[in-house]
mmCIF file of C-alpha atoms and ligand atoms in Angstrom:
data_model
loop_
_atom_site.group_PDB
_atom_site.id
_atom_site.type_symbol
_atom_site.label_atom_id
_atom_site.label_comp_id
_atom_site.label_asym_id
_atom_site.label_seq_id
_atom_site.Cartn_x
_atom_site.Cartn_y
_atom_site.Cartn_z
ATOM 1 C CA UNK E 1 -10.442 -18.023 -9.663
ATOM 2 C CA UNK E 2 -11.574 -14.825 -11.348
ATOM 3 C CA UNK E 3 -10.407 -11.411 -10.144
ATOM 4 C CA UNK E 4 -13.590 -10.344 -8.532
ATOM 5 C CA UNK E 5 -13.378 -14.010 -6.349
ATOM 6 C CA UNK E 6 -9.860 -13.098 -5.793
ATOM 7 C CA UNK E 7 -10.742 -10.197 -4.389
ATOM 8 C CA UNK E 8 -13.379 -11.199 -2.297
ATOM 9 C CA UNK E 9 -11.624 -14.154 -1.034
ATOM 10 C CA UNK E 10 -8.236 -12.382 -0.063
ATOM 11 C CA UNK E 11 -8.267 -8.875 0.179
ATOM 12 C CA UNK E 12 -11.849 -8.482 1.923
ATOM 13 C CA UNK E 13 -10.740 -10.639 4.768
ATOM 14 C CA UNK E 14 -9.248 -8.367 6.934
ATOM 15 C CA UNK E 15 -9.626 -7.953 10.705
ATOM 16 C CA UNK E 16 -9.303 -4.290 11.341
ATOM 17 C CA UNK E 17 -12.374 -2.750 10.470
ATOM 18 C CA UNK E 18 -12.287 1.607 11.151
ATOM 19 C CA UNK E 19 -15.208 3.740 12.378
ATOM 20 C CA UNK E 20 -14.260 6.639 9.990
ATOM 21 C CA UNK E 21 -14.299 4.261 6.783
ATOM 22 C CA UNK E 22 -18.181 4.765 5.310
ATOM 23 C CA UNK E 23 -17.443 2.515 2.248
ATOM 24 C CA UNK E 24 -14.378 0.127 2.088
ATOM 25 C CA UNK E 25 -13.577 -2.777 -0.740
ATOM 26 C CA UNK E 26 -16.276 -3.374 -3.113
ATOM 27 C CA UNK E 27 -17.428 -0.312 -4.770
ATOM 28 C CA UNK E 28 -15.913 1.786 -7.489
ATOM 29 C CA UNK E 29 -14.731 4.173 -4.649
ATOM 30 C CA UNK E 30 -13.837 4.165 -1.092
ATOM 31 C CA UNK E 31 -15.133 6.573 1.380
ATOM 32 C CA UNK E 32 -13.531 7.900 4.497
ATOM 33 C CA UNK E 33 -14.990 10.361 7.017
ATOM 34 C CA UNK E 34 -13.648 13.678 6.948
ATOM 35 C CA UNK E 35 -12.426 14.570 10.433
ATOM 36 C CA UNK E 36 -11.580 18.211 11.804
ATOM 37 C CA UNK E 37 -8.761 19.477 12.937
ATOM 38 C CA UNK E 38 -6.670 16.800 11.347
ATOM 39 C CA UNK E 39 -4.996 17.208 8.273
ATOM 40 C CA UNK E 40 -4.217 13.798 5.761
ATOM 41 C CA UNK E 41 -0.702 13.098 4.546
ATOM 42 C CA UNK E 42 -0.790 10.872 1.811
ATOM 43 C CA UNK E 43 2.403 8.699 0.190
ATOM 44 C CA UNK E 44 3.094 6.237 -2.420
ATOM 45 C CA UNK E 45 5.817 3.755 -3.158
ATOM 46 C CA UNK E 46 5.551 0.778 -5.500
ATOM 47 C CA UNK E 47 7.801 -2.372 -5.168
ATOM 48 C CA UNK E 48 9.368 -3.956 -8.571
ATOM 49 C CA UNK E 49 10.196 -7.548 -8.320
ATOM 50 C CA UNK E 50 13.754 -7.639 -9.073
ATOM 51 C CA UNK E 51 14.550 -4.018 -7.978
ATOM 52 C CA UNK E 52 12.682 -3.359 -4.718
ATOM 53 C CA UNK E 53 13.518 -6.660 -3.678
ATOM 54 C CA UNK E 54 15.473 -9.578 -4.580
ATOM 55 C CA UNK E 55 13.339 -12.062 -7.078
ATOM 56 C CA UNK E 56 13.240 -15.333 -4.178
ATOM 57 C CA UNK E 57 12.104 -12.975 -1.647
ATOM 58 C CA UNK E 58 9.332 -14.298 0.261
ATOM 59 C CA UNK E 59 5.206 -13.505 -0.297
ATOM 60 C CA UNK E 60 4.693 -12.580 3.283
ATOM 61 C CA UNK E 61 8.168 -10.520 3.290
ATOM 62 C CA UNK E 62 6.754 -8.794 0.125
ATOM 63 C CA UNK E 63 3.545 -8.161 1.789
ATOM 64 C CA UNK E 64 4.928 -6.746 4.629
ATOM 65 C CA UNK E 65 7.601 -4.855 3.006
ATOM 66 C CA UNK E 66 5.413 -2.905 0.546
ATOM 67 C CA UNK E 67 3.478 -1.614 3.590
ATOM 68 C CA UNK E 68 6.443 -1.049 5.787
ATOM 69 C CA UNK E 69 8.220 1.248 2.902
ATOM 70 C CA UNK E 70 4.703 3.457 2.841
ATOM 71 C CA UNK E 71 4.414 3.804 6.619
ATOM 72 C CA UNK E 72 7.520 4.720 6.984
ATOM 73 C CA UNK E 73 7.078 7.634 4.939
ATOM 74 C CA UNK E 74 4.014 8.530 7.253
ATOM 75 C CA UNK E 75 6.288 7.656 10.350
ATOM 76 C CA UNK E 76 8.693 10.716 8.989
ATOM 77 C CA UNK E 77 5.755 13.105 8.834
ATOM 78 C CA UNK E 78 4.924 12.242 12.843
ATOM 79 C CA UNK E 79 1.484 11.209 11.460
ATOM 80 C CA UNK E 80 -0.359 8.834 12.404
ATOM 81 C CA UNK E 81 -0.894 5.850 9.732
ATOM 82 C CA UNK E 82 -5.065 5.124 9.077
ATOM 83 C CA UNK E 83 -5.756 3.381 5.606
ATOM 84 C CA UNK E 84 -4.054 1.932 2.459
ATOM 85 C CA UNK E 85 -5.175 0.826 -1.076
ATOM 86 C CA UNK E 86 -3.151 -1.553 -3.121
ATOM 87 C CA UNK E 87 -2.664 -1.903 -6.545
ATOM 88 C CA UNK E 88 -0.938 -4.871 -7.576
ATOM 89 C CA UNK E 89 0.230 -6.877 -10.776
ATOM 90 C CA UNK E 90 0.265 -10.224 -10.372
ATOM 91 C CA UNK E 91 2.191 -12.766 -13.247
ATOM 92 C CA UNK E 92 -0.400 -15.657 -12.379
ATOM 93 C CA UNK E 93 -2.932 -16.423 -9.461
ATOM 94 C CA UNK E 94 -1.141 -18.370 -7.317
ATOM 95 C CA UNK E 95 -3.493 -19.160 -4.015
ATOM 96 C CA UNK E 96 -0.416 -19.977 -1.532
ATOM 97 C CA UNK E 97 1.612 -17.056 -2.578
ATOM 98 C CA UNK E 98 -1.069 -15.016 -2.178
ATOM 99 C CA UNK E 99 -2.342 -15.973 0.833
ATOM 100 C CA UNK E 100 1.464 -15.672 2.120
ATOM 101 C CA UNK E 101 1.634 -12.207 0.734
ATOM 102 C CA UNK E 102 -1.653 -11.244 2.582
ATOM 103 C CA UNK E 103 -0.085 -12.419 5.548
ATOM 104 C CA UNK E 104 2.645 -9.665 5.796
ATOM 105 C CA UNK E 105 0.273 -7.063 4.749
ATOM 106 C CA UNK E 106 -2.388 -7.802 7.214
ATOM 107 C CA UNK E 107 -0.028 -8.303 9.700
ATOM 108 C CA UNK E 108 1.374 -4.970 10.121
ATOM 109 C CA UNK E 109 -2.354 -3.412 9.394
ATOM 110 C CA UNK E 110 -3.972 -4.880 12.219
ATOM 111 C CA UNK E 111 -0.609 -3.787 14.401
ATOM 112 C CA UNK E 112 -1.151 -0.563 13.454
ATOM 113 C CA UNK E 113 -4.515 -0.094 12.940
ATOM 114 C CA UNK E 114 -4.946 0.758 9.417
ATOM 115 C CA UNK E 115 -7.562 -0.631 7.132
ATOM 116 C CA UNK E 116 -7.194 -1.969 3.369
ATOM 117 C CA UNK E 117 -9.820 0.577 1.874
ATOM 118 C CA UNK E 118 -9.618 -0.396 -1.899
ATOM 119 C CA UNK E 119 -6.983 -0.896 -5.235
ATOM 120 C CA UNK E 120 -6.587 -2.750 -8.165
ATOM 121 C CA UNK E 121 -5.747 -6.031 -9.569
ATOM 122 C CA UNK E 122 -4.389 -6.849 -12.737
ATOM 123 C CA UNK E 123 -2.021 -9.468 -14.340
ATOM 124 C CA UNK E 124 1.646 -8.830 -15.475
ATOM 125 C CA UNK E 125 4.973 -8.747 -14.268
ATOM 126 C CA UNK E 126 5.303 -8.831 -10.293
ATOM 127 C CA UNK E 127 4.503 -5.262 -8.992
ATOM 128 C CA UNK E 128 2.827 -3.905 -6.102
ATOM 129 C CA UNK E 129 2.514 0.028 -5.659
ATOM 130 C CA UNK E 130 0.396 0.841 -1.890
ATOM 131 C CA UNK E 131 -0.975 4.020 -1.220
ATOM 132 C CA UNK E 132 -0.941 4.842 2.542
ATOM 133 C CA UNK E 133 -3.132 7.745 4.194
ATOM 134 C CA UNK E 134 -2.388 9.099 7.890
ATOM 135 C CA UNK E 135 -3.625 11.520 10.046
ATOM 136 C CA UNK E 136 -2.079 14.355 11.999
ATOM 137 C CA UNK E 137 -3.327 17.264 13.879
ATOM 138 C CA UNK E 138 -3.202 20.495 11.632
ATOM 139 C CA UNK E 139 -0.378 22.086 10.756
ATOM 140 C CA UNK E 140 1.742 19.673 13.095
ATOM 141 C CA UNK E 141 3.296 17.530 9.940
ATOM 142 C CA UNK E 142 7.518 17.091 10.058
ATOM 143 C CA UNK E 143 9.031 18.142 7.196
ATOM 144 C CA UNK E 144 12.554 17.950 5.186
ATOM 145 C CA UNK E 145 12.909 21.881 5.444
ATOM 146 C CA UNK E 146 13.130 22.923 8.807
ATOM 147 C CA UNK E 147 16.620 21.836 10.123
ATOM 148 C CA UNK E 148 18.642 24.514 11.612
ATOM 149 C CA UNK E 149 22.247 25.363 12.143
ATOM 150 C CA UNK E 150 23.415 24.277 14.835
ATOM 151 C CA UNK E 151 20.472 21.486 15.802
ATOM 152 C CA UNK E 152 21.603 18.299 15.994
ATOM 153 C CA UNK E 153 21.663 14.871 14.171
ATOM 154 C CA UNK E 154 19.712 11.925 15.407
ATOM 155 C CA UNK E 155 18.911 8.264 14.095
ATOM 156 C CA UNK E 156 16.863 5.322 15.206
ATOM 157 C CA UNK E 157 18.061 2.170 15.404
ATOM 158 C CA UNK E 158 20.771 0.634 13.546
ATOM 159 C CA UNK E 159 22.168 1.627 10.186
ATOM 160 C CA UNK E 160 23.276 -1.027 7.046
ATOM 161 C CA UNK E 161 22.130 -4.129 7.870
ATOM 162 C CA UNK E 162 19.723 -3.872 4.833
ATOM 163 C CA UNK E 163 22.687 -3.028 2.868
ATOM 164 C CA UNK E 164 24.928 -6.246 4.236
ATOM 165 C CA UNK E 165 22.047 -8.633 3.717
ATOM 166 C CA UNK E 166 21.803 -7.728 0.010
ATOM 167 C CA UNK E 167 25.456 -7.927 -0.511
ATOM 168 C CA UNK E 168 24.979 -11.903 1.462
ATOM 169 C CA UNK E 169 22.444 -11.972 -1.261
ATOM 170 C CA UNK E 170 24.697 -11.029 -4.060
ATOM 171 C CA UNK E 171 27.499 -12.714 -3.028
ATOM 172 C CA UNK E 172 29.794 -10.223 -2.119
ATOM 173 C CA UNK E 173 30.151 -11.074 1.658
ATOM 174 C CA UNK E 174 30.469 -13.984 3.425
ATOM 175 C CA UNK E 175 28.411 -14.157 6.541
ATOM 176 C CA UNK E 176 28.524 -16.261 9.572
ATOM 177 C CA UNK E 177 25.887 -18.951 9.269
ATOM 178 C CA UNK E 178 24.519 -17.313 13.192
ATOM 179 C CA UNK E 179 24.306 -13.877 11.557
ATOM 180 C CA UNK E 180 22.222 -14.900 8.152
ATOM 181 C CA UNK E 181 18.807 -15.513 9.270
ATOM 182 C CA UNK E 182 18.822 -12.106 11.395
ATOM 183 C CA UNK E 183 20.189 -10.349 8.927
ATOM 184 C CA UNK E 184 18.109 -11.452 6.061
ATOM 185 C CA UNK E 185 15.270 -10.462 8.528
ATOM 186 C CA UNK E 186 16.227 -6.882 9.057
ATOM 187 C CA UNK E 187 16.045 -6.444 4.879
ATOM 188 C CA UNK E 188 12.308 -8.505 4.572
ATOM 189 C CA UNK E 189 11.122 -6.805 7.872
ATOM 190 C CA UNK E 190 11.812 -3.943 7.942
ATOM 191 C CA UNK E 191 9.895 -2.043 11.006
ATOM 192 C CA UNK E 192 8.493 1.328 10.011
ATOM 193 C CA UNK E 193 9.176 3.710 13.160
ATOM 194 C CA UNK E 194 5.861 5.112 13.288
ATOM 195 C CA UNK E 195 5.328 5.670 17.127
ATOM 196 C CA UNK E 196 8.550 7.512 16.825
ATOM 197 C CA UNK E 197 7.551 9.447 14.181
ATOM 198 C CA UNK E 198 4.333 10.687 16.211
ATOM 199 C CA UNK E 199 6.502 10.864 19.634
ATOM 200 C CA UNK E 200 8.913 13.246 17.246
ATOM 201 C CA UNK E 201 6.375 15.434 16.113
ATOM 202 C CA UNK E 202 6.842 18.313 18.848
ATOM 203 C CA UNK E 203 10.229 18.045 18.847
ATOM 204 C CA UNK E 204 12.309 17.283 15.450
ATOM 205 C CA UNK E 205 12.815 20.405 13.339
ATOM 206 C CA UNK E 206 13.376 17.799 10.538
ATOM 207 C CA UNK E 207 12.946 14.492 9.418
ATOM 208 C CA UNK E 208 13.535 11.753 7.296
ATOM 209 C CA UNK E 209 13.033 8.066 6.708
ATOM 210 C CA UNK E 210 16.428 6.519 5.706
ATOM 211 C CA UNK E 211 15.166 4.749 2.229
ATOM 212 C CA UNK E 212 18.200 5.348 -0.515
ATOM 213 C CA UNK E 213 20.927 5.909 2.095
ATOM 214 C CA UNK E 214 22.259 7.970 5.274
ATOM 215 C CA UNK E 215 24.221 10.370 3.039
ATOM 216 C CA UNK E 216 21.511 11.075 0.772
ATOM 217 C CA UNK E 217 18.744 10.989 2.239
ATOM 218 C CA UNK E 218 20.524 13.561 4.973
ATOM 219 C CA UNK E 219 21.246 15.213 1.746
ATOM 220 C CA UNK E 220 17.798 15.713 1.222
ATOM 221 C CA UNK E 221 17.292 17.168 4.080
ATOM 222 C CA UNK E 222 20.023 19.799 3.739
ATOM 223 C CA UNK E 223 18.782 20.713 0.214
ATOM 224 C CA UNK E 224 15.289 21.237 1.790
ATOM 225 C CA UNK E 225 16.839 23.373 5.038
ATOM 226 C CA UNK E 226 19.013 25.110 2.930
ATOM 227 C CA UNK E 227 22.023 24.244 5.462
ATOM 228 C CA UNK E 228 24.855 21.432 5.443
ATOM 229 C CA UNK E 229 25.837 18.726 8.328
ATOM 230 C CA UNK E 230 28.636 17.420 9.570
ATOM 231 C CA UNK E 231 28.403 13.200 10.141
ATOM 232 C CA UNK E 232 30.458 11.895 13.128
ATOM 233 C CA UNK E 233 31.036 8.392 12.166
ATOM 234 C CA UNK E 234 32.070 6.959 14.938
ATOM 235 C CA UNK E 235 28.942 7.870 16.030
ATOM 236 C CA UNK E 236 27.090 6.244 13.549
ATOM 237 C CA UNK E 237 24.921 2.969 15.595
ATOM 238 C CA UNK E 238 26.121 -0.325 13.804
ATOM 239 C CA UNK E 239 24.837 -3.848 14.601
ATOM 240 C CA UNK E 240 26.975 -6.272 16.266
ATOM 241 C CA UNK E 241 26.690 -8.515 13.074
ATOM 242 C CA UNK E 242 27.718 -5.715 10.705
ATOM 243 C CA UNK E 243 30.738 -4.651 13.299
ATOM 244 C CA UNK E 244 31.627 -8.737 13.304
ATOM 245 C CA UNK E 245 31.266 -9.199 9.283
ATOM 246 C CA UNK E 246 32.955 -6.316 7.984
ATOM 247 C CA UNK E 247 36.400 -4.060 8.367
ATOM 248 C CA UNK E 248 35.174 -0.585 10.612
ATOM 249 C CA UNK E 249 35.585 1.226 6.949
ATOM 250 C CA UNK E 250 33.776 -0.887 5.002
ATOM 251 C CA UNK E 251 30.338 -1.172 7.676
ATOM 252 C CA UNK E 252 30.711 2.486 7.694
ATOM 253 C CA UNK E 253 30.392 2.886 3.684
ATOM 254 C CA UNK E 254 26.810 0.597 3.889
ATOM 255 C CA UNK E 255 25.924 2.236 6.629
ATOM 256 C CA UNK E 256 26.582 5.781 4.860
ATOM 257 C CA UNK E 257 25.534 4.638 1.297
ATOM 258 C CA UNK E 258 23.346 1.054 1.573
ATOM 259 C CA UNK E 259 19.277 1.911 1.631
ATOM 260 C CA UNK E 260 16.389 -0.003 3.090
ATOM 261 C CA UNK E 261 17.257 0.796 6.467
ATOM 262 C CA UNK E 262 13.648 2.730 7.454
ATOM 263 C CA UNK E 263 15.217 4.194 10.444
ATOM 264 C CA UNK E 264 14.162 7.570 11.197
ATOM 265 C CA UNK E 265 16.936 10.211 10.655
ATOM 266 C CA UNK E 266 16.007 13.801 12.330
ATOM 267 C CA UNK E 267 17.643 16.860 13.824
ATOM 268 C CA UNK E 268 16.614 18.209 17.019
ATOM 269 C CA UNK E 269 17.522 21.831 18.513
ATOM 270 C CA UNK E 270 19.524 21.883 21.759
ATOM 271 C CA UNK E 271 16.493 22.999 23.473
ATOM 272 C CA UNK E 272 14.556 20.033 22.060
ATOM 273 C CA UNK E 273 17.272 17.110 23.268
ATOM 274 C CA UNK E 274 15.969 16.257 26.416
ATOM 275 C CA UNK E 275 12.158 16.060 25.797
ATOM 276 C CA UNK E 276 12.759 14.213 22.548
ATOM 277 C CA UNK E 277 14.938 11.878 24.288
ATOM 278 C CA UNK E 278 12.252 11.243 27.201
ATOM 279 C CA UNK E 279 9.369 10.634 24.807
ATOM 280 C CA UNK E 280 11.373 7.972 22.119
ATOM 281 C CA UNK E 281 12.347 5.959 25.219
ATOM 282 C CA UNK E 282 8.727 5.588 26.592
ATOM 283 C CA UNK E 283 8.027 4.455 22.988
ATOM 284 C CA UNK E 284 10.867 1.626 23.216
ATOM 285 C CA UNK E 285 13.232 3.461 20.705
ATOM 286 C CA UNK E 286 16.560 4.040 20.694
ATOM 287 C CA UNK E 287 18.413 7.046 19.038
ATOM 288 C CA UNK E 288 21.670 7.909 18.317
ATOM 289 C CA UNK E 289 23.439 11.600 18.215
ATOM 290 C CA UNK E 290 25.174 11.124 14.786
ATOM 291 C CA UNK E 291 26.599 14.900 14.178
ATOM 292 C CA UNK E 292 25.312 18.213 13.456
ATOM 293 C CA UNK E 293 23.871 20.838 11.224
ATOM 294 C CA UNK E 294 25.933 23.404 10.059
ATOM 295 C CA UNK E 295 25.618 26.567 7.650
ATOM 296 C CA UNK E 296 27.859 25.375 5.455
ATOM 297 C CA UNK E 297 25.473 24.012 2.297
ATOM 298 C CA UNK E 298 27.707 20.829 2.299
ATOM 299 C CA UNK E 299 28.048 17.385 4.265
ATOM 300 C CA UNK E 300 31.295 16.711 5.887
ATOM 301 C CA UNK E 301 32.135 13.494 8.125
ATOM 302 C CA UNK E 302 34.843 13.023 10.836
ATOM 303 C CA UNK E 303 36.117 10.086 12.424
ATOM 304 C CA UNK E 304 38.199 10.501 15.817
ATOM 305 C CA UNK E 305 37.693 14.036 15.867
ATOM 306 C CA UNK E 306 39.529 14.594 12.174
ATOM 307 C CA UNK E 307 38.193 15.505 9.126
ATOM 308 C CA UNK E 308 37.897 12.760 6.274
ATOM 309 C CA UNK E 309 36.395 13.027 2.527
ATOM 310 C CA UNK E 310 33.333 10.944 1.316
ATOM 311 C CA UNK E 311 33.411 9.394 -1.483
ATOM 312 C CA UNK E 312 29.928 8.322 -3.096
ATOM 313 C CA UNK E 313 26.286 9.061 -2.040
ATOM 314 C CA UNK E 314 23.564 6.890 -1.958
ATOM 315 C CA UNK E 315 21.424 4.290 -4.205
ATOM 316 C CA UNK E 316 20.089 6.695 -6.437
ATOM 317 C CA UNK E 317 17.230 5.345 -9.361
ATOM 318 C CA UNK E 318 18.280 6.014 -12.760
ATOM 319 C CA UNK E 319 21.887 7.317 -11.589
ATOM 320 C CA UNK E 320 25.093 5.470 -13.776
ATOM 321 C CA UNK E 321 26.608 2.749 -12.435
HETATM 322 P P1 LIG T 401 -13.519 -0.643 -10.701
HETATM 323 O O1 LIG T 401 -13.596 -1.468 -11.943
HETATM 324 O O2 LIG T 401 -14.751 0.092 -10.366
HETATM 325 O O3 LIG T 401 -12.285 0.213 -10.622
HETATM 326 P P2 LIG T 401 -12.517 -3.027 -9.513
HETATM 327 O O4 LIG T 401 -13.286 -4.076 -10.221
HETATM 328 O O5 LIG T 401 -11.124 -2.770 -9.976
HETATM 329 O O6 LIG T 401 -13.358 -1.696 -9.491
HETATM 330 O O7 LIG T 401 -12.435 -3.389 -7.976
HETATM 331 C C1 LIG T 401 -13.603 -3.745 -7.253
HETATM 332 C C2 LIG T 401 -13.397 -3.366 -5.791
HETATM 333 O O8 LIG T 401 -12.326 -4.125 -5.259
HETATM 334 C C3 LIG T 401 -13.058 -1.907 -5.599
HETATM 335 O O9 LIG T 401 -13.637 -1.482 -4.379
HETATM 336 C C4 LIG T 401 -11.547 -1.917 -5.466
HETATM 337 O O10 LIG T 401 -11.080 -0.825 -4.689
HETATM 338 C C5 LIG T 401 -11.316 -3.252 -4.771
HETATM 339 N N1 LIG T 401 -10.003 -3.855 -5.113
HETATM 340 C C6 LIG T 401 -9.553 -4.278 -6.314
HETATM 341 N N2 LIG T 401 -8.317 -4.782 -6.240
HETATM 342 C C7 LIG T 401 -7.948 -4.674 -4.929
HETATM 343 C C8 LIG T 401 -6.778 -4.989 -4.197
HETATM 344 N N3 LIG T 401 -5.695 -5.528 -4.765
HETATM 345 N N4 LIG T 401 -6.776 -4.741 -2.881
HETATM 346 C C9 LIG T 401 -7.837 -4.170 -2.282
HETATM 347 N N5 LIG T 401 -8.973 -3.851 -2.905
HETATM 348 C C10 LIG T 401 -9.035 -4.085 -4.214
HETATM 349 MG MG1 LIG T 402 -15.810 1.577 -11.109
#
């Protein structure tokens, strides 16, 4: 199969098919309808075979994974997520894999609505980089700088099962055989929290998707705000599996320095708590109070009302081992 038949045969056959795109795959450009009163947010992330994911990872969990990380990243601006283009390297054409891998993308695109608008295909080393584009009414975008001290610290979900599945992966834990299937499912599916994201937007003051880590990626957040935080971690939501597999201290490290958890991490005024509460439950999510912003310019954590020290931050590219 050539690349233009590639093409045509998998990444034209998609099922969601948008008003506002003029000109999808199959020209040298795409072209999307300009609409008013909404401003684009636009994000890119590129997976590495080997890095981003573990080398026997599935094609569909691939697919789905290197849209998940880029809607995620809308999900933390409260947009809404509308098209993608995908450039990807591929070592050989292998029909199955491929169809496997358009599997996970396609899945979550038609879930969500967003169209596969163009990209690139060329052969090397596994790689796939995604662009994603979303829309959000003017001026209404979260960002990392607007936390405030004294607002408090939310999450979504559940943090460091990621993190536990790659150490099952690498041999560092042993799991229960119950536990390994939904655990290896929470690192190759991750779910992007985009209709919290959007039900966040009139309330969060800041906000985050949790990519590298807890711990650093609420550091980024204090850098951008200018202010510190203090973490409660007994606060901090763990899984039932990651309570049942692992000493307290030792879930609470992943869950402070693992990544590829894609919960949303936010802070919320007091004013804010209520509404923001109300509108993630009618969207199915759960949240967690997990401390508060302080003036301070540094993160402190306390367990059972004392303080104790933290000892390393996140999964940081490029940062010594
Ligand atoms: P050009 O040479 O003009 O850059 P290409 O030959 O690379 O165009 O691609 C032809 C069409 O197929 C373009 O519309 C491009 O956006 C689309 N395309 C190429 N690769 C992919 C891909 N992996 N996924 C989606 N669309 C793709
Ligand atoms: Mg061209």
């Amino acid at each position: 199969m050539k690349e233009f038949e590639l093409i045509k045969h998998f990444f034209t056959e998609q099922n969601v098919k948008r008003k506002d795109v003029l000109q999808g795959i199959g020209d040298d450009c795409a072209v999307i309808a300009s609409t008013e009163n909404q401003n684009i947010v636009v994000t890119t992330d590129t997976l590495v075979a080997g890095v981003h994911f573990p080398l026997e990872t599935s094609a569909r969990a691939i697919g789905h994974k290197a849209v998940a990380v880029n809607l995620s990243d809308i999900a933390a601006m409260g947009a809404k997520p509308s098209w993608i283009s995908l450039a990807i390297t591929l070592p050989d054409i292998d029909n199955a894999w491929l169809t496997e891998f358009c599997a996970g993308v396609f899945e979550l695109c038609e879930y969500y609505n967003v169209e596969l608008i163009g990209g690139d295909t060329t052969q090397g080393p596994l790689s796939i980089t995604i662009t994603a584009q979303g829309l959000i009414p003017e001026g209404k975008y979260l960002s990392r700088s607007g936390a405030k001290a004294g607002d408090w610290l939310y999450v979504t979900g559940e943090i460091g099962d990621a993190a536990l599945a790659l150490q099952h992966i690498n041999n560092e834990v042993t799991l229960e055989q119950d536990f390994i299937e939904p655990i290896q499912n929470k690192l190759d599916y991750p779910k992007p929290r985009v209709l919290a994201g959007q039900a966040l937007r009139e309330y969060a003051s800041a906000a985050i998707d949790i990519s590298d880590g807890l711990l650093a990626d609420l550091g980024h957040i204090c850098q951008a705000s200018n202010v510190g935080a203090n973490i409660v971690l007994d606060a901090i939501p763990l899984s039932q599996i990651l309570r049942d597999s692992l000493f307290f201290d030792d879930a609470i490290k992943l869950a402070l320095n693992g990544g590829d958890d894609y919960e949303l991490l936010f802070t919320i005024s007091e004013d804010n708590k209520v509404g923001m509460e109300t509108a993630l439950t009618n969207v199915g999510i759960q949240c967690t109070c997990i401390g508060q912003i302080n003036a301070t310019q540094t993160i402190s954590t306390t367990l059972n009302n004392k303080p104790v020290p933290i000892s390393s931050s996140g999964f940081e590219h490029f940062s010594e081992k």
